[in-house]
Coordinates of C-alpha atoms and ligand atoms in Angstrom, one line a residue:
M105 CA 0.0 0.0 0.0
P106 CA 1.4 3.4 -0.9
T107 CA 2.5 5.6 2.1
P108 CA 0.0 8.4 2.6
V109 CA 1.6 11.8 1.9
S110 CA 1.1 14.3 4.6
P111 CA -0.7 17.4 3.3
V112 CA 1.7 19.6 5.3
A113 CA 4.8 17.9 3.7
D114 CA 3.1 18.2 0.4
H115 CA 2.6 21.9 0.6
L116 CA 5.8 22.5 2.6
P117 CA 7.8 24.3 -0.3
E118 CA 4.8 26.7 -0.9
Q119 CA 4.5 27.4 2.9
L120 CA 8.3 28.0 3.2
A121 CA 8.1 30.3 0.2
D122 CA 5.3 32.3 1.9
L123 CA 7.4 32.5 5.0
A124 CA 10.5 33.6 3.1
A125 CA 8.5 36.2 1.2
S126 CA 6.9 37.7 4.3
I127 CA 10.3 37.9 6.2
A128 CA 12.1 39.3 3.1
H129 CA 9.4 41.9 2.7
S130 CA 9.3 43.1 6.3
V131 CA 13.1 43.1 6.6
G132 CA 13.4 44.8 3.3
I133 CA 11.2 47.7 4.4
R134 CA 13.3 48.1 7.5
V135 CA 16.5 48.0 5.4
R136 CA 15.1 50.8 3.2
Q137 CA 14.1 52.9 6.3
M138 CA 17.6 52.5 7.8
R139 CA 19.0 53.8 4.5
E140 CA 17.2 57.1 5.1
G141 CA 19.3 57.7 8.2
G142 CA 22.6 57.2 6.2
V143 CA 24.9 54.2 6.1
S144 CA 27.2 53.2 8.8
L145 CA 30.1 50.9 7.8
T146 CA 31.1 48.4 10.4
G147 CA 33.9 46.5 8.7
T148 CA 35.3 44.9 5.6
K149 CA 35.6 41.2 4.6
S150 CA 37.7 39.7 1.7
S151 CA 39.1 43.1 0.6
P152 CA 38.8 46.8 1.5
T153 CA 36.0 47.1 -1.2
D154 CA 34.0 44.2 0.4
I155 CA 32.1 46.2 3.0
V156 CA 29.7 45.3 5.8
T157 CA 27.1 47.9 7.0
A158 CA 25.2 48.2 10.3
A159 CA 22.1 47.5 8.2
D160 CA 23.5 44.2 6.9
E161 CA 24.0 43.1 10.5
E162 CA 20.7 44.3 11.8
A163 CA 18.8 42.8 8.8
E164 CA 20.5 39.4 9.3
R165 CA 19.6 39.5 13.0
L166 CA 16.0 40.3 12.2
I167 CA 15.8 37.5 9.6
V168 CA 17.4 34.9 11.9
R169 CA 15.0 35.9 14.8
A170 CA 11.9 35.5 12.5
L171 CA 13.1 32.2 11.1
V172 CA 14.0 30.7 14.5
E173 CA 10.6 31.8 15.9
A174 CA 8.7 30.2 12.9
R175 CA 11.0 27.2 12.3
P176 CA 13.2 26.4 15.4
Q177 CA 14.1 23.0 13.9
D178 CA 15.8 24.4 10.8
G179 CA 19.4 25.3 10.2
I180 CA 20.6 28.8 9.1
L181 CA 23.5 30.1 7.0
G182 CA 23.9 33.8 6.6
E183 CA 26.3 36.0 4.7
E184 CA 27.2 38.0 7.8
G185 CA 28.1 35.0 9.9
A186 CA 24.7 33.5 11.0
S187 CA 25.2 29.8 11.4
R188 CA 22.8 27.5 13.2
E189 CA 22.6 23.7 13.1
G190 CA 19.2 22.3 12.5
T191 CA 17.5 18.9 12.8
S192 CA 14.9 19.1 10.0
G193 CA 17.3 18.9 7.0
I194 CA 16.2 22.3 5.9
V195 CA 18.8 25.0 6.0
W196 CA 17.9 28.7 5.3
V197 CA 20.5 30.4 3.2
I198 CA 20.2 34.2 3.6
D199 CA 21.7 37.3 2.2
P200 CA 20.4 40.3 4.3
I201 CA 21.5 42.8 1.7
D202 CA 22.7 41.5 -1.7
G203 CA 24.1 44.6 -3.4
T204 CA 25.6 46.2 -0.3
V205 CA 27.8 48.6 -2.4
N206 CA 24.6 49.7 -4.2
Y207 CA 23.1 50.2 -0.7
L208 CA 26.1 52.4 0.3
Y209 CA 25.7 54.6 -2.8
N210 CA 21.9 54.6 -2.7
I211 CA 21.6 52.9 -6.1
P212 CA 18.1 51.2 -6.2
A213 CA 19.4 47.7 -6.9
Y214 CA 19.8 45.8 -3.7
S215 CA 17.7 43.0 -2.3
V216 CA 17.0 40.8 0.7
S217 CA 17.4 37.1 -0.3
I218 CA 16.1 34.2 1.7
A219 CA 16.0 30.5 0.5
A220 CA 15.0 27.2 2.1
T221 CA 17.5 24.6 0.9
V222 CA 17.8 20.8 1.2
S223 CA 20.8 18.6 0.7
A224 CA 21.2 17.6 -2.9
P225 CA 24.7 16.4 -3.7
G226 CA 25.8 17.7 -7.1
A227 CA 22.8 20.1 -7.4
F228 CA 24.8 23.2 -6.8
F229 CA 28.4 23.8 -6.0
D230 CA 27.8 23.7 -2.3
G231 CA 25.7 20.5 -2.5
R232 CA 22.4 22.0 -1.7
R233 CA 19.4 23.2 -3.7
A234 CA 16.6 25.6 -2.9
I235 CA 13.1 24.4 -2.6
S236 CA 11.6 27.8 -1.8
G237 CA 12.9 31.3 -2.0
A238 CA 12.1 35.0 -2.0
V239 CA 14.1 38.1 -3.1
Y240 CA 12.8 41.5 -2.3
N241 CA 14.0 44.8 -3.7
P242 CA 12.5 47.3 -1.2
V243 CA 13.2 50.4 -3.5
S244 CA 11.3 49.1 -6.5
D245 CA 8.9 47.2 -4.2
E246 CA 9.4 44.0 -6.3
L247 CA 8.9 40.7 -4.4
F248 CA 10.1 37.7 -6.4
T249 CA 9.1 34.3 -5.1
A250 CA 9.2 30.6 -6.2
W251 CA 8.9 27.2 -4.8
E252 CA 10.0 24.0 -6.5
G253 CA 7.6 23.0 -9.2
G254 CA 5.3 26.0 -8.5
G255 CA 6.6 28.6 -11.1
A256 CA 8.1 32.0 -10.4
R257 CA 6.2 35.2 -9.5
C258 CA 6.8 38.9 -9.0
N259 CA 4.3 40.6 -6.7
G260 CA 2.1 37.6 -7.1
S261 CA 2.0 37.5 -11.0
A262 CA 3.7 34.7 -12.9
I263 CA 7.0 35.7 -14.6
R264 CA 9.0 34.1 -17.4
I265 CA 12.4 34.4 -18.9
S266 CA 12.9 36.0 -22.4
D267 CA 13.5 32.7 -24.1
H268 CA 16.2 34.5 -26.3
G269 CA 18.5 32.0 -28.0
D270 CA 20.9 34.2 -30.0
L271 CA 24.1 35.2 -28.3
A272 CA 24.9 38.2 -30.6
T273 CA 21.6 40.0 -29.6
S274 CA 21.6 39.1 -25.9
L275 CA 21.7 41.5 -23.1
V276 CA 24.0 39.8 -20.6
S277 CA 24.5 40.8 -17.0
T278 CA 27.5 39.8 -14.8
G279 CA 29.1 40.8 -11.6
F280 CA 32.6 41.2 -10.3
G281 CA 34.2 39.8 -7.1
Y282 CA 36.1 41.9 -4.5
M283 CA 39.5 40.4 -4.9
V284 CA 42.0 42.0 -7.3
E285 CA 43.1 38.6 -8.8
D286 CA 39.5 37.6 -9.4
R287 CA 38.7 40.9 -11.0
T288 CA 41.6 40.7 -13.4
L289 CA 40.4 37.4 -14.8
Q290 CA 36.7 38.6 -14.8
A291 CA 37.7 41.8 -16.7
D292 CA 39.5 39.6 -19.3
V293 CA 36.5 37.4 -19.8
A294 CA 34.1 40.4 -20.0
A295 CA 36.4 42.2 -22.5
K296 CA 36.3 39.1 -24.8
L297 CA 32.5 38.7 -24.5
L298 CA 31.5 42.3 -25.1
P299 CA 32.1 42.4 -28.9
R300 CA 30.0 39.2 -29.1
V301 CA 26.8 40.3 -27.4
R302 CA 24.2 43.1 -27.6
D303 CA 25.7 44.6 -24.4
I304 CA 26.8 43.8 -20.9
R305 CA 25.4 45.2 -17.6
S306 CA 26.8 44.9 -14.1
L307 CA 24.0 45.9 -11.8
G308 CA 25.7 44.9 -8.5
S309 CA 23.3 42.4 -7.0
C310 CA 23.5 38.8 -8.1
A311 CA 20.1 38.0 -6.6
Y312 CA 18.4 41.0 -8.3
D313 CA 20.2 40.3 -11.6
M314 CA 18.8 36.8 -11.7
C315 CA 15.3 38.0 -10.8
L316 CA 15.5 40.5 -13.7
L317 CA 16.6 37.5 -15.9
A318 CA 13.6 35.5 -14.5
S319 CA 11.2 38.3 -15.6
G320 CA 12.6 38.6 -19.1
R321 CA 14.4 42.0 -18.5
L322 CA 17.8 40.5 -19.1
D323 CA 18.6 37.6 -21.5
A324 CA 21.4 36.0 -19.5
Y325 CA 23.5 36.2 -16.4
Y326 CA 26.9 34.7 -15.6
E327 CA 29.4 35.2 -12.8
S328 CA 32.3 33.4 -11.2
G329 CA 33.0 33.6 -7.5
V330 CA 29.4 33.9 -6.3
H331 CA 28.5 32.5 -2.9
A332 CA 25.4 30.3 -2.0
W333 CA 23.7 33.2 -0.2
D334 CA 24.0 35.4 -3.4
Y335 CA 22.2 33.0 -5.7
A336 CA 20.3 30.4 -3.6
A337 CA 16.9 32.0 -3.8
A338 CA 17.3 33.7 -7.2
A339 CA 18.6 30.6 -8.9
L340 CA 15.4 28.8 -8.0
I341 CA 13.3 31.8 -9.1
A342 CA 15.2 31.9 -12.5
Q343 CA 14.9 28.1 -12.9
E344 CA 11.2 28.2 -12.1
A345 CA 10.8 31.0 -14.7
G346 CA 12.4 28.7 -17.4
A347 CA 16.1 29.4 -17.1
M348 CA 18.8 26.7 -17.5
L349 CA 21.6 26.9 -15.0
L350 CA 25.1 25.7 -15.9
G351 CA 28.4 25.4 -14.1
R352 CA 31.9 25.6 -15.5
D353 CA 31.6 22.3 -17.3
D354 CA 29.1 19.4 -17.4
D355 CA 30.9 17.8 -14.4
T356 CA 30.8 20.9 -12.2
P357 CA 27.5 22.0 -10.8
P358 CA 26.6 25.7 -11.1
G359 CA 27.9 27.9 -8.3
G360 CA 31.3 29.3 -7.1
P361 CA 33.5 28.5 -10.1
L362 CA 30.9 29.7 -12.6
L363 CA 27.1 30.2 -12.6
V364 CA 25.5 30.7 -16.0
A365 CA 21.7 31.3 -16.3
A366 CA 19.8 31.8 -19.5
A367 CA 17.2 30.2 -21.8
P368 CA 18.1 26.6 -22.5
A369 CA 19.2 27.5 -26.1
L370 CA 21.4 30.3 -24.9
A371 CA 23.0 29.0 -21.7
P372 CA 25.5 26.6 -23.4
L373 CA 26.5 29.3 -26.0
L374 CA 27.2 31.8 -23.2
R375 CA 29.1 29.3 -21.1
A376 CA 31.3 28.5 -24.1
A377 CA 31.9 32.2 -24.6
V378 CA 33.0 32.8 -21.0
T379 CA 35.1 29.8 -20.4
P380 CA 38.6 29.6 -21.9
Ligands
IPD570 C1 27.7 40.8 -4.2 C2 26.7 41.1 -5.3 C3 27.4 41.4 -6.6 C4 28.3 40.2 -7.0 C5 29.2 39.8 -5.9 C6 28.5 39.6 -4.6 P1 27.0 41.5 -1.7 O1 27.1 40.5 -3.0 O2 25.8 40.1 -5.5 O3 26.5 41.6 -7.6 O4 29.0 40.6 -8.2 O5 29.9 38.7 -6.4 O6 29.4 39.2 -3.6 O7 28.5 41.6 -1.2 O8 26.5 42.8 -2.2 O9 26.1 40.8 -0.7

């Protein structure tokens, strides 16, 4: 006899997406309010350009508090150091402000990113995949959400990638790491790609970039050196909107070494153009 499926487990990804969305929204509003009082820098990480603000730290504290209250059995991994072991198998991967440099300069392209992930060896570079996620840009008031198998949405309406398959007429977005050595290589790759595409954008928030891709406002995105908290939620949103995600080669899952996202016809062409 088949094991009955619990209705709660059945709807869990959707419920977790709702939770992620509600926390990303409320914390995003707070992040935007804090910006009105100016930005206070509290430190740097990998290089002097890799900054941390008081708002990053406060936002991470608020997200962790809300998650622990709602789901005390889950683990948490946050960009600003949050780390909590769980027992449920679900680990929340959070970026309190993705696009911190934009936040510093008051450029309206930063977002709060929250994903519920499960262990899935080989799925992404860090061996986990998101089952639910939300990315909120509090300046544009765009709340992107997805759960596995449920499609992707912006402010509740279904979104879809551009389905563009031609590299030469693609608008491609990318980002740059904070380390000089990484940037030297990234600049080289971008310089070679630029004559081969419609144009390149660098918007400064991996999560927001991938949500724009998910809503058809960019044709492709690639970056090397991204961290799980940058892409965990947005990669699911892009995938659920129809994007194909690729890593450096067929044996390497998307993630740190390279993350390429685009329509299935375009992703392999872009990967070939950005790998030596
Ligand atoms: C950064 C942004 C940027 C990307 C960097 C990330 P942060 O995240 O997503 O677009 O190019 O690789 O580190 O530091 O603003 O959270």
